[in-house]
Amino acid sequence: MNRSSLFKNIIIFVIVFLSIASIFSLYNVSDKKVEEIDIQKMIQEINAESVKKIVIIGNKLELTMNDDSIQSLKKENVESLSSLLDNFGVEKTKLERISFEVKDESGFGFWMASLLPFLIPFLIIGGFIWYMMRQAQGANTRAMSFGQSQAREIKIAGKNKITFKDVAGVREAKEELKEIVEFLKYPTKFTSLGAKIPKGVLLMGPPGTGKTLLAKAVAGEANVPFFTISGSEFVEMFVGVGASRVRDLFKKAKKNAPCIVFIDEIDAVGRQRGSGLGGSHDEREQTLNQILVEMDGFDPNTNVIVVAATNRPDVLDPALLRPGRFDRRVVLDLPDIKDREKILKVHSAKKPLDDTVVLRKVAERTPGFSGADLANLFNEAAILAARRDQKKISQTELLESIEKVLLGPERKSHILSDAEKNITAVHEAGHALVSHILPNSDPVHKVSIISRGSAAGYTLKLPERDKYLHRKSEFLDDLAVLLAGHVAEKLKFGEVTTGASNDLKHATALAHSIVTKYGMSDRMAPRIYGEKEEMIFLGRDIREQRNYSEKVAEEIDAEIDMLIRQAEEKAKKTMEENMGKMDELVKVLLEKETIEQSAFAEIMGEKKVKE
């Protein structure tokens, strides 16, 4: 039992007890006004023969006067009224005219004095027993509900209703899901033609692309109940609990049909069976087996559709993906520039924007951003504007927030020495110069030697349009750009620093992919070298299985070294031919610390892009 319920019960008990006590006290309530007097006043009234009657109630005296008014006083418990009057010398002839009456004590005081000595221990013991019984009852209730589904029903009516209009981008995914809405709204339209309603829809895509939001939009469009649960909520340490929760979930869904059951992160329970870890009868596999059975046992006319979301479809069990279970697979890709602009409009709808804001430019600077990243971008911009005591969000805050999301916050406390600042300026100028000169590299938008995150400086280069296919020439130019900082340090100072370590890591990974993954090597056969073995239980790559000999491994290493050496020579040649412009870039960076795209174009001229 929770605290609020206990407090509520105590309040009810106190109110009932006070009500009963008030009823008892009514027996002693008089409708006449009573005047409180002292003993001296009583003696004076008796001697003046003004008293007609005296009523004795315990240690309380009520005097009825000749005019029928009532006066009241209290005396000591140990002394009787007769001895009190004798002590004050009241004549007996004065008392003969007075009528005396003795009554038992009653009313609230009497009942309290009589009952409380017995009632208080009884209430304490009874309350303790009642509390223990409620605790035991609550434990039994929790034990009985342990195997029940933890699915939450989300109300989609009114202000909380989400439709396809609230989901920007993902045009193809919405087109696919419109059929699901039609199935839920007008099932006879399809069943009359012998079509079977899909049982499951699998939403696949990178994190933050709007899978959960899209599932809610389907329920909102169809105006049906929406049950949501995470895949991890099925799995417990006790074997059989997950399967029981699955049964309870589908039972609840069938009662509320037509409805949508949304299972988020289904890969937590739907991973491929037979991994060799935990045996073949562990809790996760039993839960998965129950999901497979329940989805197979659906009545074709049940009108319950299971929508699941995952960003790891490659690890799901094949039985979960076969027709008859998850019939539809909807892929949600990262948004392109048009979709990013629409998403930015959605997130900016309730935020005050300055006239300088151009969402198209923000969309151009955010390739690879998901919907969640763009929402975070606007949130960071709003926080930054509030920190600067501004009433509206300007373009400046939005562009700064892009860099914060990509690289991290500015490290204002990370102050570089003059020598380190000079090295950083040369390093970043090398990146920017080579990226601008090489025709297959992306345009430079910003160069800075202000520390952000773990980087001492950064060069922000972004593609002019979204790319889905990449050529070898682009990769080779990118390799040269990655190595340009390392080469610039060697040219200017005769030695290199640790500042290029992250660049070398990315250059090595890119060269390795060119040779072993993309089939772009002239010396090696166009095939995949090496297969990743994934430990299903851990959900990460732990080793690479070689499908080639040691001789081929040596050739791969030699090819990677050759690509990196060629890129190094290309970067060196480019800088030697444009050393004057590089020196100018270094000078401006040391003076202003940051060079924006327009200022960079004035120094370097327009970029020549290879068609």
Coordinates of N, CA and C in Angstrom, one line a residue, residues 493-606:
F493 N 57.1 22.9 -39.1 CA 57.9 22.8 -37.9 C 58.9 21.7 -37.9
G494 N 58.9 20.8 -39.0 CA 59.9 19.8 -39.1 C 59.6 18.6 -38.3
E495 N 58.5 18.6 -37.5 CA 58.1 17.5 -36.7 C 56.6 17.6 -36.5
V496 N 56.0 16.5 -36.0 CA 54.5 16.4 -35.8 C 54.2 16.3 -34.3
T497 N 52.9 16.6 -34.0 CA 52.5 16.5 -32.6 C 51.4 15.5 -32.5
T498 N 50.8 15.3 -31.3 CA 49.8 14.3 -31.1 C 48.4 14.8 -31.6
G499 N 48.3 16.1 -32.1 CA 47.1 16.6 -32.5 C 46.4 15.9 -33.7
A500 N 47.2 15.1 -34.4 CA 46.7 14.5 -35.6 C 46.3 13.0 -35.3
S501 N 46.3 12.6 -34.1 CA 46.0 11.2 -33.8 C 44.6 10.8 -34.2
N502 N 43.6 11.6 -34.0 CA 42.2 11.3 -34.4 C 42.1 11.3 -35.9
D503 N 42.8 12.2 -36.6 CA 42.8 12.2 -38.1 C 43.4 10.9 -38.6
L504 N 44.5 10.5 -38.0 CA 45.1 9.2 -38.5 C 44.2 8.0 -38.3
K505 N 43.5 8.0 -37.2 CA 42.6 6.9 -36.9 C 41.5 6.8 -38.0
H506 N 40.9 8.0 -38.4 CA 39.9 8.0 -39.4 C 40.5 7.7 -40.8
A507 N 41.7 8.1 -41.1 CA 42.3 7.9 -42.4 C 42.6 6.4 -42.5
T508 N 43.1 5.8 -41.5 CA 43.4 4.3 -41.5 C 42.1 3.5 -41.7
A509 N 41.0 3.9 -41.0 CA 39.7 3.2 -41.2 C 39.2 3.3 -42.6
L510 N 39.3 4.6 -43.2 CA 38.8 4.8 -44.5 C 39.6 4.0 -45.6
A511 N 41.0 4.0 -45.4 CA 41.8 3.3 -46.4 C 41.5 1.8 -46.3
H512 N 41.3 1.3 -45.1 CA 41.0 -0.1 -44.9 C 39.7 -0.5 -45.6
S513 N 38.7 0.4 -45.4 CA 37.4 0.1 -46.1 C 37.5 0.2 -47.6
I514 N 38.3 1.1 -48.1 CA 38.5 1.2 -49.6 C 39.0 -0.1 -50.1
V515 N 40.0 -0.8 -49.4 CA 40.6 -2.0 -49.9 C 39.7 -3.2 -49.6
T516 N 39.2 -3.4 -48.4 CA 38.6 -4.6 -48.0 C 37.1 -4.6 -48.1
K517 N 36.4 -3.5 -48.2 CA 35.0 -3.4 -48.2 C 34.3 -2.9 -49.4
Y518 N 35.0 -1.9 -50.1 CA 34.4 -1.3 -51.2 C 34.9 -1.8 -52.6
G519 N 35.9 -2.6 -52.6 CA 36.4 -3.2 -53.8 C 37.0 -2.2 -54.7
M520 N 37.7 -1.1 -54.2 CA 38.2 0.0 -55.0 C 39.7 -0.1 -55.2
S521 N 40.3 -1.2 -54.8 CA 41.8 -1.3 -55.0 C 42.1 -1.8 -56.4
D522 N 43.1 -1.2 -57.0 CA 43.5 -1.7 -58.3 C 44.3 -3.0 -58.3
R523 N 45.0 -3.3 -57.2 CA 45.8 -4.4 -57.1 C 45.1 -5.6 -56.6
M524 N 44.0 -5.4 -55.7 CA 43.3 -6.5 -55.1 C 42.0 -6.8 -55.9
A525 N 41.6 -8.1 -55.8 CA 40.4 -8.5 -56.4 C 39.2 -7.8 -55.8
P526 N 38.2 -7.5 -56.5 CA 37.0 -6.8 -56.0 C 36.1 -7.8 -55.1
R527 N 36.5 -8.0 -53.9 CA 35.7 -8.9 -53.0 C 35.8 -8.3 -51.6
I528 N 35.0 -8.9 -50.7 CA 35.0 -8.5 -49.3 C 36.1 -9.3 -48.6
Y529 N 37.0 -8.6 -47.9 CA 38.1 -9.3 -47.1 C 37.7 -9.2 -45.6
G530 N 37.5 -10.3 -45.0 CA 37.2 -10.3 -43.6 C 35.7 -10.3 -43.4
E531 N 35.2 -11.1 -42.4 CA 33.8 -11.1 -42.1 C 33.7 -10.9 -40.6
K532 N 32.8 -9.9 -40.2 CA 32.6 -9.6 -38.8 C 31.8 -10.7 -38.1
E533 N 32.3 -11.2 -37.0 CA 31.6 -12.1 -36.2 C 31.0 -11.4 -35.0
E534 N 29.7 -11.5 -34.8 CA 29.1 -10.7 -33.8 C 28.6 -11.6 -32.7
M535 N 28.9 -11.3 -31.4 CA 28.4 -12.0 -30.3 C 27.0 -11.5 -30.0
I536 N 26.0 -12.4 -30.3 CA 24.6 -11.9 -30.2 C 24.3 -11.5 -28.8
F537 N 24.8 -12.2 -27.8 CA 24.4 -11.9 -26.4 C 24.9 -10.5 -26.0
L538 N 26.1 -10.1 -26.5 CA 26.7 -8.8 -26.1 C 26.3 -7.7 -27.1
G539 N 25.9 -8.1 -28.3 CA 25.4 -7.1 -29.3 C 26.4 -6.2 -29.8
R540 N 27.7 -6.7 -30.0 CA 28.7 -5.9 -30.5 C 29.7 -6.7 -31.2
D541 N 30.5 -6.1 -32.2 CA 31.5 -6.9 -32.9 C 32.7 -7.1 -32.0
I542 N 33.1 -8.4 -31.8 CA 34.2 -8.6 -30.9 C 35.4 -9.2 -31.7
R543 N 35.3 -9.6 -32.9 CA 36.4 -10.1 -33.6 C 36.1 -10.2 -35.1
E544 N 37.1 -10.3 -35.9 CA 36.9 -10.4 -37.4 C 37.5 -11.7 -37.8
Q545 N 36.6 -12.5 -38.5 CA 37.1 -13.8 -39.0 C 37.7 -13.6 -40.4
R546 N 38.9 -14.0 -40.5 CA 39.6 -13.9 -41.8 C 39.2 -14.9 -42.8
N547 N 38.9 -14.5 -44.0 CA 38.6 -15.4 -45.0 C 39.6 -15.3 -46.2
Y548 N 40.8 -15.0 -45.7 CA 42.0 -14.8 -46.7 C 43.2 -15.3 -46.0
S549 N 44.2 -15.5 -46.8 CA 45.5 -16.1 -46.3 C 46.4 -15.0 -45.7
E550 N 47.5 -15.4 -45.2 CA 48.5 -14.5 -44.6 C 49.2 -13.7 -45.7
K551 N 49.3 -14.3 -46.9 CA 49.9 -13.6 -48.0 C 49.0 -12.4 -48.5
V552 N 47.7 -12.7 -48.5 CA 46.7 -11.7 -48.9 C 46.7 -10.6 -47.8
A553 N 46.8 -10.9 -46.5 CA 46.9 -10.0 -45.5 C 48.0 -9.0 -45.7
E554 N 49.2 -9.5 -46.1 CA 50.3 -8.7 -46.4 C 50.0 -7.7 -47.5
E555 N 49.3 -8.2 -48.6 CA 49.0 -7.4 -49.7 C 48.0 -6.3 -49.3
I556 N 47.1 -6.6 -48.4 CA 46.1 -5.6 -47.9 C 46.9 -4.5 -47.2
D557 N 47.8 -4.9 -46.3 CA 48.6 -3.9 -45.5 C 49.4 -3.0 -46.5
A558 N 49.9 -3.7 -47.5 CA 50.7 -2.9 -48.4 C 49.9 -1.9 -49.2
E559 N 48.7 -2.4 -49.6 CA 47.8 -1.5 -50.3 C 47.3 -0.3 -49.5
I560 N 47.0 -0.6 -48.2 CA 46.6 0.5 -47.3 C 47.7 1.5 -47.1
D561 N 48.9 1.0 -46.9 CA 50.1 1.9 -46.8 C 50.3 2.8 -48.1
M562 N 50.1 2.1 -49.2 CA 50.2 2.9 -50.5 C 49.2 4.0 -50.6
L563 N 47.9 3.7 -50.3 CA 46.9 4.7 -50.3 C 47.2 5.9 -49.4
I564 N 47.7 5.6 -48.2 CA 48.0 6.7 -47.2 C 49.2 7.5 -47.7
R565 N 50.2 6.8 -48.2 CA 51.4 7.5 -48.7 C 51.0 8.4 -49.9
Q566 N 50.2 7.9 -50.8 CA 49.7 8.8 -51.9 C 48.9 10.0 -51.5
A567 N 48.1 9.7 -50.5 CA 47.3 10.9 -50.0 C 48.2 11.9 -49.3
E568 N 49.2 11.4 -48.6 CA 50.1 12.3 -47.9 C 50.9 13.1 -48.9
E569 N 51.3 12.5 -50.0 CA 52.0 13.2 -51.1 C 51.1 14.3 -51.8
K570 N 49.9 13.9 -52.0 CA 48.9 14.8 -52.6 C 48.7 16.0 -51.7
A571 N 48.5 15.8 -50.4 CA 48.3 16.9 -49.5 C 49.6 17.8 -49.4
K572 N 50.8 17.2 -49.4 CA 52.0 17.9 -49.4 C 52.2 18.8 -50.6
K573 N 51.9 18.2 -51.8 CA 52.1 19.0 -53.0 C 51.1 20.1 -53.1
T574 N 49.8 19.9 -52.6 CA 48.8 21.0 -52.7 C 49.2 22.1 -51.8
M575 N 49.8 21.9 -50.6 CA 50.2 22.9 -49.7 C 51.4 23.7 -50.2
E576 N 52.4 22.9 -50.8 CA 53.6 23.6 -51.3 C 53.2 24.5 -52.5
E577 N 52.2 24.2 -53.3 CA 51.8 25.0 -54.4 C 51.0 26.2 -53.9
N578 N 50.5 26.2 -52.7 CA 49.6 27.3 -52.2 C 50.1 27.8 -50.9
M579 N 51.4 27.8 -50.6 CA 51.9 28.2 -49.3 C 51.6 29.6 -48.9
G580 N 51.5 30.5 -49.9 CA 51.1 31.9 -49.6 C 49.7 32.0 -49.0
K581 N 48.8 31.3 -49.6 CA 47.4 31.4 -49.0 C 47.3 30.7 -47.7
M582 N 48.1 29.7 -47.5 CA 48.1 29.0 -46.2 C 48.7 29.9 -45.1
D583 N 49.7 30.6 -45.4 CA 50.3 31.6 -44.4 C 49.2 32.6 -44.1
E584 N 48.5 33.1 -45.1 CA 47.4 34.1 -44.8 C 46.3 33.5 -43.9
L585 N 46.0 32.2 -44.2 CA 45.0 31.6 -43.3 C 45.4 31.5 -41.9
V586 N 46.7 31.1 -41.7 CA 47.3 31.0 -40.4 C 47.3 32.4 -39.7
K587 N 47.6 33.4 -40.4 CA 47.7 34.8 -39.8 C 46.3 35.2 -39.4
V588 N 45.3 35.0 -40.2 CA 43.9 35.4 -39.8 C 43.4 34.6 -38.7
L589 N 43.7 33.3 -38.6 CA 43.3 32.4 -37.5 C 43.9 32.9 -36.2
L590 N 45.1 33.2 -36.2 CA 45.8 33.7 -35.0 C 45.2 35.0 -34.5
E591 N 44.7 35.9 -35.5 CA 44.1 37.2 -35.1 C 42.7 37.0 -34.6
K592 N 41.9 36.3 -35.4 CA 40.4 36.2 -35.2 C 40.0 34.9 -34.5
E593 N 40.8 33.9 -34.6 CA 40.5 32.6 -34.0 C 39.4 31.8 -34.8
T594 N 38.6 32.5 -35.6 CA 37.5 31.8 -36.4 C 37.4 32.5 -37.7
I595 N 37.3 31.7 -38.8 CA 37.0 32.2 -40.1 C 35.7 31.6 -40.6
E596 N 34.8 32.4 -40.9 CA 33.5 31.9 -41.5 C 33.6 31.7 -43.0
Q597 N 32.6 31.1 -43.6 CA 32.6 30.7 -45.0 C 32.9 31.9 -45.9
S598 N 32.2 33.0 -45.7 CA 32.3 34.2 -46.5 C 33.8 34.7 -46.5
A599 N 34.3 34.8 -45.3 CA 35.7 35.3 -45.1 C 36.7 34.4 -45.7
F600 N 36.4 33.1 -45.6 CA 37.3 32.1 -46.1 C 37.3 32.1 -47.6
A601 N 36.1 32.4 -48.2 CA 36.1 32.5 -49.7 C 36.8 33.7 -50.2
E602 N 36.9 34.8 -49.4 CA 37.6 36.0 -49.8 C 39.1 35.7 -49.9
I603 N 39.6 34.9 -49.0 CA 41.0 34.6 -48.9 C 41.4 33.6 -50.0
M604 N 40.5 32.5 -50.2 CA 40.9 31.4 -51.0 C 40.3 31.5 -52.4
G605 N 39.2 32.3 -52.6 CA 38.6 32.4 -53.9 C 37.5 31.3 -53.9
E606 N 36.8 31.2 -55.1 CA 35.7 30.2 -55.2 C 36.3 28.8 -55.4

